[in-house]
Structure formats: structure tokens, C-alpha cells
XYZ file of C-alpha atoms in Angstrom:
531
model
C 125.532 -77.328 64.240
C 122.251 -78.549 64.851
C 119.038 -76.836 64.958
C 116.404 -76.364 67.234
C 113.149 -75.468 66.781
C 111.643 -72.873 68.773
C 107.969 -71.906 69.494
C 107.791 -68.190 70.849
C 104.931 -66.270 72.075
C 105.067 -62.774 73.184
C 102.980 -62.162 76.414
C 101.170 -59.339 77.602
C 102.090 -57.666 80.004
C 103.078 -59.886 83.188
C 104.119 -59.505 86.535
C 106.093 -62.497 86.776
C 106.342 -66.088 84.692
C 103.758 -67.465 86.631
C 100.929 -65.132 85.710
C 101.599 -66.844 82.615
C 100.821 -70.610 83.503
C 97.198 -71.687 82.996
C 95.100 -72.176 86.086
C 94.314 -75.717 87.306
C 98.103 -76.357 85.946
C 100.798 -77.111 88.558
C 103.765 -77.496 86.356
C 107.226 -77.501 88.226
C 109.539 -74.299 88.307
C 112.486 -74.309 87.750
C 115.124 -71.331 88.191
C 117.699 -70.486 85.056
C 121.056 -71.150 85.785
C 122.212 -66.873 87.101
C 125.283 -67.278 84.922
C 122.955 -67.808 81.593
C 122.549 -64.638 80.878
C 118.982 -65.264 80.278
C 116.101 -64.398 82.863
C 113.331 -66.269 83.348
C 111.644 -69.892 85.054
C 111.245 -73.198 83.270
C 107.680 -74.881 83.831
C 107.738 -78.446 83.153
C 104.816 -81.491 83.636
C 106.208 -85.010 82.823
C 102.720 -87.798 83.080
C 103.928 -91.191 83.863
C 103.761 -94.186 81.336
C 99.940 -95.345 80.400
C 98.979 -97.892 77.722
C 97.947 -96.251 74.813
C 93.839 -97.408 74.277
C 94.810 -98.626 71.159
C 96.829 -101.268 72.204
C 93.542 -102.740 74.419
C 91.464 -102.581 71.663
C 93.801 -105.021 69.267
C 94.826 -107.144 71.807
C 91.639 -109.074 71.363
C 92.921 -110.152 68.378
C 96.649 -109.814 68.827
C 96.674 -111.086 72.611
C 100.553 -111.701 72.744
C 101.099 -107.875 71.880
C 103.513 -106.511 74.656
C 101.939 -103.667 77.238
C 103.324 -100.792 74.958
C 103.464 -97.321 77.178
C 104.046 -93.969 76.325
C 104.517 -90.923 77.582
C 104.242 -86.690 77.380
C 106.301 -84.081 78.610
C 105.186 -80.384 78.812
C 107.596 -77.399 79.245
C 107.412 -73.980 78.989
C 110.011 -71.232 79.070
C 108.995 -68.151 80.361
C 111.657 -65.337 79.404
C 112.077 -61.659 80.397
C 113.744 -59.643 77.418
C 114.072 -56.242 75.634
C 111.400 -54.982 78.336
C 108.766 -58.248 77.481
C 107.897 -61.413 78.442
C 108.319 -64.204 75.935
C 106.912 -67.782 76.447
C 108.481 -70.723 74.514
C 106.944 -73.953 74.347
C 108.169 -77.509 74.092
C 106.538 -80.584 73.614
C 103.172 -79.723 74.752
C 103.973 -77.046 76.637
C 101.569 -74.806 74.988
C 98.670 -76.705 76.935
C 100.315 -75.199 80.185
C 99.900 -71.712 78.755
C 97.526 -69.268 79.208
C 96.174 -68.514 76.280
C 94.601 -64.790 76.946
C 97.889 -63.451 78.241
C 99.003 -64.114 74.361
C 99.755 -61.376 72.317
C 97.627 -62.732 69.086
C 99.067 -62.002 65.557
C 102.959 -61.725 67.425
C 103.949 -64.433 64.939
C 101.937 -63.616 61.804
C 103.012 -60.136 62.162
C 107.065 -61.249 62.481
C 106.768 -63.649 59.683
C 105.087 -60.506 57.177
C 107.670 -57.935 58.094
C 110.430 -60.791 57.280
C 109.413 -62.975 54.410
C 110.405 -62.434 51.277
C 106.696 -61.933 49.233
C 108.010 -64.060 46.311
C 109.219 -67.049 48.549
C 105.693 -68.198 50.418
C 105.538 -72.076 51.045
C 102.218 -72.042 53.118
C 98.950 -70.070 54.366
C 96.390 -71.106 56.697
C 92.864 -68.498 56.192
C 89.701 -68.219 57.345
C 86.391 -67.283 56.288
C 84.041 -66.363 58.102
C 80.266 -66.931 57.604
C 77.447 -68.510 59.619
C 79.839 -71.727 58.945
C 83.322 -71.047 59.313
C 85.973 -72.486 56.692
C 89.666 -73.100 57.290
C 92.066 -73.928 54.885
C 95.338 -74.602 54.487
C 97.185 -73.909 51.601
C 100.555 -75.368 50.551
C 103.035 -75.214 47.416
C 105.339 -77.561 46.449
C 108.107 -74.737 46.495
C 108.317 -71.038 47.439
C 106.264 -69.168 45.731
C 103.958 -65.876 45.522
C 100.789 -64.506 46.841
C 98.774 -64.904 43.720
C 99.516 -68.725 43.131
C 97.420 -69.417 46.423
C 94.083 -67.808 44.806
C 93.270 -65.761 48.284
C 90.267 -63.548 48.127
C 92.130 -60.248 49.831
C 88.842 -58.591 49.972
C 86.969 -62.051 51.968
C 89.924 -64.323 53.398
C 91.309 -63.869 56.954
C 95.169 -64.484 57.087
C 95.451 -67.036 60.204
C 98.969 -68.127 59.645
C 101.970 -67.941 57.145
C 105.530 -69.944 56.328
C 107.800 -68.568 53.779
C 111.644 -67.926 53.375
C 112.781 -64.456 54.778
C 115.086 -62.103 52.859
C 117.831 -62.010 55.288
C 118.400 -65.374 57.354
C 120.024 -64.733 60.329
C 117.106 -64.942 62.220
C 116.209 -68.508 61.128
C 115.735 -69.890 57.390
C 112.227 -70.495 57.581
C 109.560 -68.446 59.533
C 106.178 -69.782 60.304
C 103.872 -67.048 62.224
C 99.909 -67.711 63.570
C 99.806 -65.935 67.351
C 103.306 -67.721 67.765
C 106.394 -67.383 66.208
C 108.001 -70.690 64.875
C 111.646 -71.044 63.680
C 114.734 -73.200 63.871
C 117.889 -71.665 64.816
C 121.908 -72.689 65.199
C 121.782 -70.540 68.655
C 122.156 -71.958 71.800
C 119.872 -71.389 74.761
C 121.962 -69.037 76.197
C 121.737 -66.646 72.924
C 118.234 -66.451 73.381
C 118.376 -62.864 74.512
C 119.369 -61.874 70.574
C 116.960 -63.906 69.005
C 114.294 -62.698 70.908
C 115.478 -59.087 70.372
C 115.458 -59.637 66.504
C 111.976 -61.185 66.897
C 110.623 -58.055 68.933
C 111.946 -55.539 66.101
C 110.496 -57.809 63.589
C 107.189 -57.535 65.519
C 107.316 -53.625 65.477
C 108.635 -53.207 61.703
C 105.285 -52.051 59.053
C 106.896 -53.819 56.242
C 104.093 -55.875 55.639
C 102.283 -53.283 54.474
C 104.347 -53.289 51.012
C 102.426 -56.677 50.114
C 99.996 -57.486 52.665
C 98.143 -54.394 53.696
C 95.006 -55.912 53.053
C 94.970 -57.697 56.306
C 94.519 -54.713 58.559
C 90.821 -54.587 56.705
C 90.227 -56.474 60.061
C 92.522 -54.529 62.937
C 92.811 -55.870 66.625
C 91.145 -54.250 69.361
C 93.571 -53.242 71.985
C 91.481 -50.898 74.540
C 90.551 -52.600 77.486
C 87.338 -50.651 77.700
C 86.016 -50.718 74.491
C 86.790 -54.591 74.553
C 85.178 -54.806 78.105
C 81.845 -53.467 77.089
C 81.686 -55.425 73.822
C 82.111 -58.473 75.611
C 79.238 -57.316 78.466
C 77.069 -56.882 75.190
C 77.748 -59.945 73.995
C 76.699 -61.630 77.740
C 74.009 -60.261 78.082
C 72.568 -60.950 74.572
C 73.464 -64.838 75.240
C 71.646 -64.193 78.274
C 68.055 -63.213 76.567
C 68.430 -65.763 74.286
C 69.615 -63.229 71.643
C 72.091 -65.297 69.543
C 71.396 -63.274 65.905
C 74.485 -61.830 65.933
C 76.405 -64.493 67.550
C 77.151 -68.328 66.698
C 79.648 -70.969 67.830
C 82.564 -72.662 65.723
C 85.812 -74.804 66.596
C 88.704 -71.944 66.940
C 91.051 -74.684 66.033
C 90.994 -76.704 62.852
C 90.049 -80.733 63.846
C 89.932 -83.924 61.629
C 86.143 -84.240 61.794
C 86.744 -88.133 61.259
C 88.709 -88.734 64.802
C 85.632 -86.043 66.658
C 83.056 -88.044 68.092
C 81.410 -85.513 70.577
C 81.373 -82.285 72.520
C 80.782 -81.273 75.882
C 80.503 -78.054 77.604
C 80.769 -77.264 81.169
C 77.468 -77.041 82.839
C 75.007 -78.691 80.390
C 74.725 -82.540 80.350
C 73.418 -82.880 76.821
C 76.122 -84.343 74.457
C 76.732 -81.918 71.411
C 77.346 -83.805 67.705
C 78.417 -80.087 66.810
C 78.330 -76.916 68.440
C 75.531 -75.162 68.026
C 75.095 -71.795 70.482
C 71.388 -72.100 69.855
C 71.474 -75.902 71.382
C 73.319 -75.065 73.967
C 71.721 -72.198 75.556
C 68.464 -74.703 75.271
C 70.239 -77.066 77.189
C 70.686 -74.705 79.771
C 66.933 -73.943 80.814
C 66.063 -70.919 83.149
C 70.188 -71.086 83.834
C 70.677 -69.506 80.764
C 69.683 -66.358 82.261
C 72.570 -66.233 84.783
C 75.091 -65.905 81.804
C 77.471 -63.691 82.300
C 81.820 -63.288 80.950
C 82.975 -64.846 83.446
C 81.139 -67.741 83.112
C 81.546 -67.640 79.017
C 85.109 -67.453 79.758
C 85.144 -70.103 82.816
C 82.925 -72.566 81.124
C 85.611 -75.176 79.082
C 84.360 -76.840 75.621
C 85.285 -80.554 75.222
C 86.313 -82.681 72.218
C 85.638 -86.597 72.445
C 88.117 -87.788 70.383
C 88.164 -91.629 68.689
C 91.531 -92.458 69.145
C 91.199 -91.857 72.856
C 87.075 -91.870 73.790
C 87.984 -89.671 76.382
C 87.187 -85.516 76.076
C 89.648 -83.525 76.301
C 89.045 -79.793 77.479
C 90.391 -77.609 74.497
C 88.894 -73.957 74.291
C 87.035 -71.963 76.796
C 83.389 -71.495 75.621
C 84.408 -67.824 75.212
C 86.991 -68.640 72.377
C 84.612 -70.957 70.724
C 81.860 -67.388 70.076
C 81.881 -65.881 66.678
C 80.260 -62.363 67.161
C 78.741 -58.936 65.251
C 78.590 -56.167 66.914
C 78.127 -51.978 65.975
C 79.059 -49.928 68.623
C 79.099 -45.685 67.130
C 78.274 -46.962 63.892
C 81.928 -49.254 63.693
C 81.293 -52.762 63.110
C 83.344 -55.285 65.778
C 84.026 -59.346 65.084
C 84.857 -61.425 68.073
C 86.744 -64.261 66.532
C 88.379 -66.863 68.610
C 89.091 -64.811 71.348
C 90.529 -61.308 69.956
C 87.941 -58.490 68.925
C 88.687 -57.488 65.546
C 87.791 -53.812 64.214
C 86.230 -54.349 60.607
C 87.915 -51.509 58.260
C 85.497 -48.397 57.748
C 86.568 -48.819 53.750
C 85.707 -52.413 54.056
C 82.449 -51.992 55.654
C 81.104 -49.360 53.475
C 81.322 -51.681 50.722
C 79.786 -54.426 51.698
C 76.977 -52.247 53.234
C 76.776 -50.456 49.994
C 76.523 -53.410 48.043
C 73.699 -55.441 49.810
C 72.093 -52.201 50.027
C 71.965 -51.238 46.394
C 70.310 -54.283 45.235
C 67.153 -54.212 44.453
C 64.007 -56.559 46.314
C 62.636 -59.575 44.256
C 60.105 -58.524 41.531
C 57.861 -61.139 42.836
C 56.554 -61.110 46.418
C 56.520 -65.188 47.540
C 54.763 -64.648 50.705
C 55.513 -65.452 54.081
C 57.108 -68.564 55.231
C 54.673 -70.394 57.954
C 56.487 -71.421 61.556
C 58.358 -74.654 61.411
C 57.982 -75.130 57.623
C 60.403 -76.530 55.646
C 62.332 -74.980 52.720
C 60.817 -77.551 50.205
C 57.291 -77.287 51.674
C 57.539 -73.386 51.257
C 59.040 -74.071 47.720
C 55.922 -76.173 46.497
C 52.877 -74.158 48.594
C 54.317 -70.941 46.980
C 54.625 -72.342 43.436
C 51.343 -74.071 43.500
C 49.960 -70.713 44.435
C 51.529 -68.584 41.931
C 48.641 -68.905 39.219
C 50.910 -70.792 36.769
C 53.755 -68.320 36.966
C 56.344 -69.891 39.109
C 57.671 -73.795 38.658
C 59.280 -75.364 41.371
C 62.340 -76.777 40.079
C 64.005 -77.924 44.224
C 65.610 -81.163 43.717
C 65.409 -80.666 40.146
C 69.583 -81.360 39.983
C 70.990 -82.670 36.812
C 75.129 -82.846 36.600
C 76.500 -80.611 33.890
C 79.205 -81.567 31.177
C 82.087 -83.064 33.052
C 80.715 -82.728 36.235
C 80.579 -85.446 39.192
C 77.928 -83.768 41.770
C 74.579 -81.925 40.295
C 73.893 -78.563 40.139
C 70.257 -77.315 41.293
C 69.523 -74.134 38.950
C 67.328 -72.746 41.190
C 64.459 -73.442 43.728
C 61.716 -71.588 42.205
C 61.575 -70.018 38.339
C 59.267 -67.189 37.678
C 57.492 -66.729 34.239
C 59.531 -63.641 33.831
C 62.694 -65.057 34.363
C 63.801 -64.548 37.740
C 65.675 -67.798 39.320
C 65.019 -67.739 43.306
C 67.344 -69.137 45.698
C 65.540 -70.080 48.775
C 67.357 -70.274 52.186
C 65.790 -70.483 55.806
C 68.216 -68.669 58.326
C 68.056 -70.373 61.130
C 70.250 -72.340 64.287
C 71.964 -75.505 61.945
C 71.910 -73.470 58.342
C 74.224 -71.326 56.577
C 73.464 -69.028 53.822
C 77.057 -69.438 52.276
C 75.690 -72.489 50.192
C 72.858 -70.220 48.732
C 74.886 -67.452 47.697
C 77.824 -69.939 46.270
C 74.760 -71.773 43.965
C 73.402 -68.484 42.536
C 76.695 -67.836 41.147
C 77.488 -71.668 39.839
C 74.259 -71.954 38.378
C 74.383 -68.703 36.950
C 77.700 -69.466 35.189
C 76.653 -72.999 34.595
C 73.420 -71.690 32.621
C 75.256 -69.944 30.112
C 78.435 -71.822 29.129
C 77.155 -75.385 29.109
C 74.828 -76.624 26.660
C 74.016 -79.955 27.882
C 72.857 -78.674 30.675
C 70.519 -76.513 29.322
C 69.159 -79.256 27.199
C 69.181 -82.016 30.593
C 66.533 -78.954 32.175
C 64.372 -78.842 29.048
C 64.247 -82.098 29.163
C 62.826 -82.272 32.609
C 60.555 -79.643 31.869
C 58.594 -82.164 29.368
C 59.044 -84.398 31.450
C 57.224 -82.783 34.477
C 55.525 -79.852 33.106
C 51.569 -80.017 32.056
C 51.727 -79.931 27.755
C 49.920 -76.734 27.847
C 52.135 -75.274 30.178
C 55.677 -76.246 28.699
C 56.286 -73.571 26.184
C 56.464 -70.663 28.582
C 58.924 -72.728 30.619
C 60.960 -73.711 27.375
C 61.326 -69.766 26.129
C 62.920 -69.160 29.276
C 65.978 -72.375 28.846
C 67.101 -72.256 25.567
C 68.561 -75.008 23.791
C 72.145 -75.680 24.076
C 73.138 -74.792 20.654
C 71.612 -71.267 20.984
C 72.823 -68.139 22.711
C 71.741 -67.376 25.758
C 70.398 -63.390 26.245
C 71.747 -62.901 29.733
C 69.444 -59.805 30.100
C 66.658 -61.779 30.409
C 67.535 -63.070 33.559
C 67.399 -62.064 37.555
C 69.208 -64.117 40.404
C 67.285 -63.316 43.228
C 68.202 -64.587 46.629
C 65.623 -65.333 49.663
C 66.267 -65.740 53.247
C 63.390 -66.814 55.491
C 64.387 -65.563 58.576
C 62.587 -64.293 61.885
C 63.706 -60.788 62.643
C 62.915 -57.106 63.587
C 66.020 -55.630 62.275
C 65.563 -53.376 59.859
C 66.953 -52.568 56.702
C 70.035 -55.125 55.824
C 71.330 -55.360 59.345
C 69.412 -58.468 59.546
C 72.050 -60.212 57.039
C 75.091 -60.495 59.197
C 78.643 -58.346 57.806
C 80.405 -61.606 56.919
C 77.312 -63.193 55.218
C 77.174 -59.654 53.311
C 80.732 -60.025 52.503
C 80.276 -63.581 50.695
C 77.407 -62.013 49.046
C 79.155 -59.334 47.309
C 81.579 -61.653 46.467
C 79.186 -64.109 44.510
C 77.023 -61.315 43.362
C 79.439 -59.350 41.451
C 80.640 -62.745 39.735
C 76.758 -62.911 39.171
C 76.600 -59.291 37.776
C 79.415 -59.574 35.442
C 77.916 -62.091 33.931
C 75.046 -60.387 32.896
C 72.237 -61.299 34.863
C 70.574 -59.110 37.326
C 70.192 -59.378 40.895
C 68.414 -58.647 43.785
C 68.100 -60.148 47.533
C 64.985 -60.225 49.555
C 63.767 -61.413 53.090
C 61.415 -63.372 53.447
C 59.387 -63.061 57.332
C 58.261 -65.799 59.189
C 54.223 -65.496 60.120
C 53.689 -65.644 63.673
């Protein structure tokens, strides 16, 4: 019999189908047939034939190509069951749906309770920083957790595919916020699948294998989400964007993006950048409130097409921070997420337990660059600090170079130097301590490639000091000797660590213990911003 493959969302809870259908859509409705046995409405949106752009642009060259046309149909199948509402999508139905009357995680958490731990084909994470990494991993057959290297302790799970222990629901599961399988069932069998899918949804068998993904729990209370997302407006709305940014909820080819847009700016956006756009806003950034985050649509200009097409609401599109009775909340694509207490407490206790730079650099000046500040500090350090930015020489085997560090103090401390600010992230810093680190002690040549540059740069009187500190690659190096310390310029009154956002904290423990186990020290320091 053949198979079909269905895309189901759970919905929250609805008063009827159409509460369901995006607004500024006017699909058609259809009634189901009463002797079904399944209740519900089809919504369907058929656009006529167009010639794709594609074909105008070749025919310059290819003028006796035929006018090729194509066409899209939408439909969505809005089902009552078991108590719920279920929406399943064809074609590109999903672009009729309303998105915020989604149950998120429905599918991820259906796909958990049923797969079979030791049969994964696929999983899509996240990690979130100031910059915001998707991947997507596959395996050429089913397989287990460990094969896909995910950091439990740093990834986000986004979405999952895998082979369930018992198949009678479907023989492959796929789970994000929907639920995607392909079963022998006909339409009017929907009613059981649906069923299995709900019971699936309420099972905690996940937690056997994948318990480490409630270190991040969804936020269900419509007050407590209601006043972190009147927080979050009115912070946009003073301009406040240090514990907020903006990133793509939705993972894009960057080579077929040629622009943004957002609703009620006129600038055109190579990238989104919250700070930029509130800019482009003027004194009408002041009149920011939810609604209008969650009115205002952000547009993709795409290639292929050179026309934008509306794809998130501006509300979707905010990454967010914020403490509320001392428990830290993430608003990530949409959905607030509560960060575990156990989680929290170690990352807090980690950035907090390492110790300030042993050297004070001095204040970064307003609108300086990071390799200005490098060079004014180390030209003022009385002979104790060499500026080694730029300095990049590739190690053994290696195609790309690898900077050691931005500054090096007489005493052996390698500074990383990173300005926080709008367009900058701070995972690159914390990701080159570590490299370096681990570069500096197991390859020789590169040791020998920075002596080298040493002579090469260095004043002859000054050398030796320099040379101590880089031994040559056919001694041992004494790890002791050495401190990583990190340095973030960055403009702020927050005291304490709090001015390091939780997830940049997170990738920071996760470097720095690679750091500490290697045997260096390490220590993390801001670095303010005169005024």
C-alpha cells in the first residue's frame, strides 16, 4: 500500500479550525465528508501559473526557450481529536498556519518517547551565543547519540529522525515543533494515528536517554510569559538591547539571501542586527511595544526570486536574557525557555570563580579599534607586553592560521582581546584561547614559526625574554607557566559577571575547562570603555 507522508502539529487550544489560519490568509474551507469519521475543515490556496524568473533571465541567451509556468498549492487540515486540535500540512500549507497557536517541541517530544536511542539517523541543534549556530547532523545509517559528538551540557536539541522501537505508528519519525511520518493509513484512520501521536506526546520516556534537554524547559504560564515579554518591550524601547539580539529562527543558504527588510524601517538590512534596526527607527523607537514586535514581519530577499518574502514576525527573530526571582529565562524563536537551576549554577559558578587578569591593560577609548587598543596598550607596557595581533602562522598540517594570542605579557599570560559590541561575538575569542592553548603545546613547528617571528620583529635586546617564554619545538613545554586570560571591552554598568550574557558564559566554561585541563591557568576580565 502506499505511503503518505504526514506533517502534524498539535495546536493550542482553539475554538474552532479557523483560529488556526494565519491572518491576512484567505484560504478556502472546506467541510469533511460527515461519514469520515474524522472532524475537522480543509484550508486550501491554489496561485495560478507564473513564469518562474529564471526562465526571463536565460532567455536572453536561450530566446526560443518555451514560457515554462509553475505552480503552488497550500492546504491545511485542521482536525479535532482525543480532546485536541491537530493541524496537518500539505504542500505549503504550513505558510497558512499560525505559527503561535503551535504547540512547540509536539514533534521532538513524540519522536524521543518513540525512537529507539541506538537507531538515530539525524539531529538538527543549536547553540546559542551572541551568533547563533545551527547544524545539522546526519549518519549514513542508524546510529547512537555519541557518534554525533553533541555537547549535552551546550547544544540545544531542535529536531530529531531515528527508527522507533515499535512501528506501527510509522517506520521513521522525524520531530522539530511538528511531527513528520509516513504511514499505510488512510485519511479516514486519522483519528488512531493521531491518538497514538498524543500518547506519544504525554509518555516521559525520553528521559531514559535524553534528559539533558529539559536543562532548558518551556514556559507555559501565560503570566509569567506576559510580563517577560513586556520586559523585553520596553527594554527595546530605551534602546536597551544588552540582553537581547536578533538571529534568523530558521536555518537559510546564506548564498541565495541577498537582503532583509523589516516592517516599518526603510533601510535595507545585509544581516539583522537589533542594534541597526532600532537606529533605523529614530524617535519611533520609543513607541515599541509586543504588539508591534509581534505585528512587525521580517523579510528575506532571496536570489532565485529578487523578491522578499515575509518569513518570521520580528518577535520570533529576538534572542533574549532575562532573570526574573533570581531564575534565568531565554526567549528563543518564539517560546520562553526556563534555563535549569543545576545548569545555571554552573555556569555562574564557573565564570565566577576565575580569577581577573594579573595585568590591568587599561581602558579601551570610545570608537577604538581592537588592534589600535592592542598596540597603544603594548607600547605602553614598559617593555612587558608584545603585541603579537595578526601575528598568525599555520601549524603542522594546518590550512588556516592560528593567532596565539593578541597581547603576551613578560610573565606569561596570553590575552585574548574582544570588543563586545552590535556586529561581534565573543564565541570566536573563547574558541581561540582553547586552540591556541592546545596548539602551543603539542605542535612543535609552531612553536618554532613564533620564535621565529619574534627575531624577526623583536628589538635584539629585547628577544630573550620573549624567547624563555616559547620554547623550542623539541623541548617540553611547562604548562604552569602559563595564563589564558580573556578580555572583553564592553560598555556596561552591570555588575559582577551579569555583564557576560548566560549563553556566552556557557561557551566559556566549555572552552575554559578544555583550557584548564590542559594545564594552563585562566582568568577573564572586562575591560570598560572611557567615556
Amino acid at each position: 500500500m502506499k505511503t503518505q507522508r504526514l506533517t502534524i502539529f498539535l495546536l493550542q487550544q482553539i475554538s474552532e479550525p479557523g483560529d488556526a489560519i494565519a491572518q491576512g490568509k484567505s484560504p478556502v474551507a472546506l467541510g469533511l465528508s460527515p461519514t469520515s469519521g474524522v472532524e475537522g475543515t480543509l484550508y486550501y490556496l491554489s496561485k495560478p501559473p507564473r513564469l518562474p524568473a529564471w526562465v526571463s533571465y536565460v532567455k536572453e541567451i536561450a530566446p526560443s526557450i518555451p514560457n515554462l509556468t509553475s505552480s503552488s498549492a497550500s492546504g491545511v487540515l485542521i482536525v479535532h481529536a482525543h480532546g485536541r486540535h491537530f493541524a496537518l500540512t500539505f504542500g505549503y500549507g504550513r505558510s497558512l498556519l499560525d505559527m503561535s497557536k503551535v504547540e512547540r517541541q509536539f514533534g521532538l517530544r513524540v519522536a524521543l518517547n518513540r525512537i529507539d536511542p541506538l537507531q538515530l539517523r539525524s539531529m538538527d541543534t543549536k547553540t546559542f551565543d551572541d551568533l547563533v549556530v545551527t547544524r545539522t547532523l546526519q549518519a549514513s545509517k542508524s546510529t547512537d547519540l555519541p557518534t554525533f559528538g553533541v555537547d549535552i551540557s551546550k547544544d540545544i536539541l531542535r529536531a530529531v529522525t531515528g527508527e522507533p522501537r515499535d512501528t506501527s505508528l510509522s517506520k521513521r519519525l522525524s520531530g522539530a515543533d511538528a511531527l513528520v511520518l509516513g504511514t499505510a493509513k488512510k485519511a479516514s484512520e486519522l483519528e488512531k494515528v493521531l491518538g497514538e501521536a498524543l500518547d506519544a506526546f504525554t509518555e516521559e520516556t525520553y528521559k531514559e536517554n535524553f534528559a539533558w534537554i529539559d536543562h532548558l524547559s518551556l514556559v507555559t504560564d501565560s503570566t509569567l510569559i506576559d510580563g517577560l515579554d513586556q520586559l523585553v518591550a520596553q527594554q527595546l524601547a530605551a534602546g536597551d538591547t544588552s540582553g537581547t539580539h536578533m538571529a534568523m529562527p530558521d536555518p537559510l543558504s546564506w548564498e541565495d539571501i541577498d537582503a532583509f527588510k523589516i516592517t516599518s524601517s526603510r533601510t535595507i538590512f545585509q544581516e539583522l542586527d537589533l542594534d541597526h534596526y532600532l537606529d533605523s527607527l529614530g524617535d519611533g523607537r520609543s513607541t515599541i511595544t509586543l504588539k508591534i514586535l509581534k505585528g512587525r514581519q521580517v523579510s528575506a530577499k532571496f536570489l532565485r526570486s529578487g523578491e522578499y518574502d515575509g518569513r518570521w514576525s520580528l518577535y520570533n527573530c529576538l534572542i533574549s536574557e532575562q532573570r526574573v526571582g533570581g531564575q534565568l529565562y531565554v526567549l528563543i524563536e518564539g517560546p520562553w525557555l526556563a534555563v535549569s537551576e543545576t545548569l545555571a549554577e554552573e555556569v555562574d559558578n564557573f565564570a565566577t570563580s576565575l580569577p581577573a587578569s594579573r595585568a590591568e591593560l587599561g581602558r579601551s577609548n570610545r570608537g577604538e579599534t581592537e588592534p589600535d587598543y592592542n598596540k597603544r596598550i603594548a607600547a605602553g607596557g614598559s617593555g612587558e607586553l608584545l603585541c603579537l595581533d595578526a601575528k598568525i602562522h599555520a601549524p603542522g598540517g594546518a590550512n588556516s592560521g592560528i593567532e596565539l594570542c593578541d597581547l603576551l605579557s613578560a610573565d606569561g599570560e596570553f590575552f585574548h582581546i574582544k570588543r563586545k559590541s552590535r556586529s561581534s561575538t565573543l564565541s570566536h575569542m573563547f574558541a581561540q584561547g582553547s586552540v591556541s592553548a592546545r596548539t602551543f603545546v603539542g605542535d612543535a613547528a609552531y612553536r618554532d614559526a613564533l620564535r621565529a617571528e619574534i627575531i624577526r620583529s623583536v628589538d635584539p635586546t629585547e628577544q630573550q625574554k620573549w624567547l624563555d617564554l616559547v620554547p623550542p619545538g623539541n623541548e617540553v613545554v611547562d604548562r604552569s607557566k602559563y595564563t589564558v586570560s580573556y578580555c572583553v571591552i564592553v560598555g556596561s554598568k552591570k555588575t559582577g559577571m551579569d555583564w557576560l550574557p548566560f549563553f556566552s558564559k556557557l561557551n566559556l566554561m566549555q572552552h575554559g575547562k578544555q583550557i584548564l585541563s590542559l594545564g594552563f591557568d585562566l582568568s577573564i576580565s572586562r575591560i570598560d570603555v572611557a567615556t
